[in-house]
Short mmCIF file of C-alpha atoms in Angstrom, two decimals:
data_model
loop_
_atom_site.label_atom_id
_atom_site.label_comp_id
_atom_site.label_asym_id
_atom_site.label_seq_id
_atom_site.Cartn_x
_atom_site.Cartn_y
_atom_site.Cartn_z
CA MET A 24 -34.73 -39.46 -8.48
CA VAL A 25 -31.60 -40.84 -10.17
CA PHE A 26 -28.69 -38.72 -11.31
CA ASP A 27 -28.41 -38.77 -15.12
CA LYS A 28 -25.00 -37.60 -16.23
CA SER A 29 -26.26 -37.17 -19.80
CA ARG A 30 -28.59 -34.42 -18.47
CA SER A 31 -26.11 -32.82 -16.06
CA ALA A 32 -24.91 -29.32 -16.95
CA GLY A 33 -21.80 -29.84 -14.84
CA VAL A 34 -20.87 -33.17 -16.41
CA LEU A 35 -21.57 -31.97 -19.95
CA THR A 36 -19.66 -28.70 -19.59
CA GLY A 37 -16.80 -30.61 -17.99
CA GLU A 38 -16.71 -32.95 -20.98
CA ILE A 39 -16.84 -30.02 -23.39
CA ALA A 40 -13.98 -28.35 -21.50
CA ARG A 41 -11.89 -31.53 -21.55
CA LEU A 42 -12.45 -32.16 -25.26
CA HIS A 43 -11.84 -28.52 -26.16
CA ALA A 44 -8.65 -28.45 -24.10
CA ALA A 45 -7.34 -31.49 -25.97
CA GLU A 46 -8.20 -29.93 -29.33
CA LEU A 47 -6.60 -26.62 -28.37
CA GLN A 48 -3.46 -28.39 -27.22
CA ARG A 49 -3.31 -30.30 -30.51
CA ALA A 50 -3.64 -27.03 -32.43
CA LEU A 51 -0.92 -25.29 -30.38
CA VAL A 52 1.71 -28.06 -30.52
CA PRO A 53 3.01 -27.03 -33.97
CA LEU A 54 3.64 -23.55 -32.54
CA GLY A 55 5.62 -24.97 -29.61
CA LEU A 56 3.05 -23.75 -27.08
CA SER A 57 1.13 -25.41 -24.29
CA ARG A 58 -2.41 -24.42 -23.36
CA ALA A 59 -1.12 -22.89 -20.11
CA GLN A 60 1.38 -20.76 -22.00
CA PHE A 61 -1.29 -19.70 -24.48
CA VAL A 62 -3.62 -18.53 -21.70
CA VAL A 63 -0.82 -16.43 -20.17
CA LEU A 64 0.10 -15.04 -23.57
CA CYS A 65 -3.53 -14.02 -24.15
CA GLU A 66 -3.39 -11.87 -21.00
CA LEU A 67 -0.03 -10.36 -21.92
CA TRP A 68 -1.09 -9.64 -25.50
CA LEU A 69 -3.82 -7.50 -23.96
CA THR A 70 -1.73 -5.97 -21.15
CA ASP A 71 2.01 -6.47 -21.44
CA GLY A 72 4.04 -5.83 -18.29
CA MET A 73 1.71 -7.42 -15.75
CA THR A 74 3.17 -8.84 -12.56
CA GLN A 75 3.00 -12.52 -11.67
CA ARG A 76 0.43 -11.71 -8.99
CA GLU A 77 -1.75 -9.84 -11.52
CA LEU A 78 -1.56 -12.74 -13.96
CA THR A 79 -2.41 -15.21 -11.19
CA ASP A 80 -5.41 -13.13 -10.13
CA HIS A 81 -6.68 -12.56 -13.69
CA LEU A 82 -6.44 -16.21 -14.62
CA GLY A 83 -7.51 -17.71 -11.30
CA LEU A 84 -4.46 -19.95 -11.10
CA GLU A 85 -2.38 -21.05 -8.15
CA GLN A 86 0.81 -19.08 -7.55
CA ALA A 87 2.97 -22.22 -7.95
CA THR A 88 1.31 -23.12 -11.25
CA MET A 89 1.90 -19.61 -12.57
CA ALA A 90 5.52 -19.61 -11.40
CA ASN A 91 6.19 -22.89 -13.21
CA THR A 92 4.47 -21.72 -16.40
CA LEU A 93 6.38 -18.43 -16.40
CA ALA A 94 9.68 -20.23 -15.80
CA ARG A 95 9.03 -22.41 -18.87
CA MET A 96 8.00 -19.38 -20.89
CA GLN A 97 11.19 -17.55 -19.92
CA ARG A 98 13.25 -20.64 -20.78
CA ASP A 99 11.50 -20.82 -24.17
CA GLY A 100 12.22 -17.16 -24.91
CA LEU A 101 8.61 -15.99 -24.74
CA ILE A 102 8.92 -13.57 -21.82
CA THR A 103 11.43 -11.51 -19.93
CA ARG A 104 11.17 -10.29 -16.35
CA ARG A 105 12.10 -6.80 -15.20
CA PRO A 106 11.92 -5.21 -11.77
CA HIS A 107 8.68 -3.33 -11.14
CA PRO A 108 9.47 0.40 -11.02
CA ASP A 109 7.16 1.03 -8.03
CA ASP A 110 7.49 -2.23 -6.09
CA GLY A 111 10.95 -3.63 -5.48
CA ARG A 112 9.48 -7.01 -4.49
CA SER A 113 7.69 -7.52 -7.81
CA GLN A 114 8.76 -8.16 -11.35
CA GLN A 115 6.87 -7.25 -14.48
CA ILE A 116 6.45 -9.87 -17.18
CA TRP A 117 7.14 -8.62 -20.70
CA LEU A 118 6.61 -10.36 -24.02
CA THR A 119 9.54 -10.99 -26.32
CA GLY A 120 9.41 -10.49 -30.08
CA THR A 121 9.00 -14.25 -30.44
CA ALA A 122 5.84 -14.17 -28.30
CA ARG A 123 4.43 -11.21 -30.23
CA GLU A 124 4.97 -13.08 -33.51
CA LEU A 125 2.93 -15.99 -32.14
CA GLU A 126 -0.20 -13.91 -31.47
CA GLU A 127 -1.73 -14.30 -34.92
CA PRO A 128 -1.02 -18.01 -35.52
CA ALA A 129 -1.91 -18.96 -31.93
CA SER A 130 -5.15 -16.97 -32.09
CA ARG A 131 -6.00 -18.67 -35.37
CA ALA A 132 -5.33 -22.09 -33.77
CA ALA A 133 -7.58 -21.22 -30.81
CA LEU A 134 -10.36 -20.01 -33.12
CA GLU A 135 -10.17 -23.30 -35.02
CA ALA A 136 -10.49 -25.25 -31.76
CA ASP A 137 -13.37 -23.02 -30.64
CA SER A 138 -15.19 -23.50 -33.92
CA LEU A 139 -15.52 -27.22 -33.17
CA VAL A 140 -17.43 -26.55 -29.95
CA ALA A 141 -20.48 -25.16 -31.73
CA ALA A 142 -19.97 -26.83 -35.11
CA GLY A 143 -23.26 -27.87 -36.62
CA LEU A 144 -25.27 -25.23 -34.79
CA PRO A 145 -26.98 -22.61 -36.93
CA SER A 146 -25.62 -19.10 -36.40
CA ALA A 147 -28.50 -17.95 -34.18
CA GLU A 148 -28.23 -21.03 -31.97
CA ARG A 149 -24.46 -20.62 -31.74
CA GLU A 150 -24.88 -17.04 -30.50
CA LEU A 151 -27.55 -18.13 -28.00
CA PHE A 152 -25.33 -21.01 -26.80
CA LEU A 153 -22.36 -18.67 -26.23
CA SER A 154 -24.57 -16.09 -24.51
CA MET A 155 -25.98 -18.74 -22.21
CA LEU A 156 -22.52 -20.11 -21.39
CA ALA A 157 -21.33 -16.60 -20.50
CA ARG A 158 -24.32 -16.12 -18.16
CA VAL A 159 -23.81 -19.51 -16.51
CA ALA A 160 -20.11 -18.76 -15.97
CA ALA A 161 -21.01 -15.37 -14.48
CA ASN A 162 -23.45 -17.08 -12.09
CA LEU A 163 -20.74 -19.43 -10.86
CA ARG A 164 -18.11 -16.74 -10.25
CA PRO A 165 -17.83 -15.49 -6.66
CA GLY A 166 -20.54 -12.91 -6.07
CA GLY A 167 -21.77 -13.30 -9.63
CA THR A 168 -25.29 -13.38 -10.93
CA THR A 169 -26.72 -12.34 -14.24
#
């Protein structure tokens, strides 16, 4: 048996992820955002005031990567840090007004990039494709099965 990368779920999803990431980055550039910043903003738009540790855990990123991303976001005026009221060792990350104003245009940019992933698929196939991707991702998460 010979490995056929054109029939490999891992290779194909990796290519989809790479191409989507490039398209998302292209769509976010006019807003002054990177993909990494957008992902953090998505979490904070849902739950403002998370700690760095919570963000790291939610997003599955390395602590150093998160620290660098948050430092850039603070420099760019997207977040502020405040001491955690219950844990003197932690800081909460809060969105600035600038970051809140970016939610709608950044979400629109992400939806445009996402629309390219399943472009050309009829509606029913698109829903099946997304459902299947969600199940596959769940299977690959630690302890996850569908």
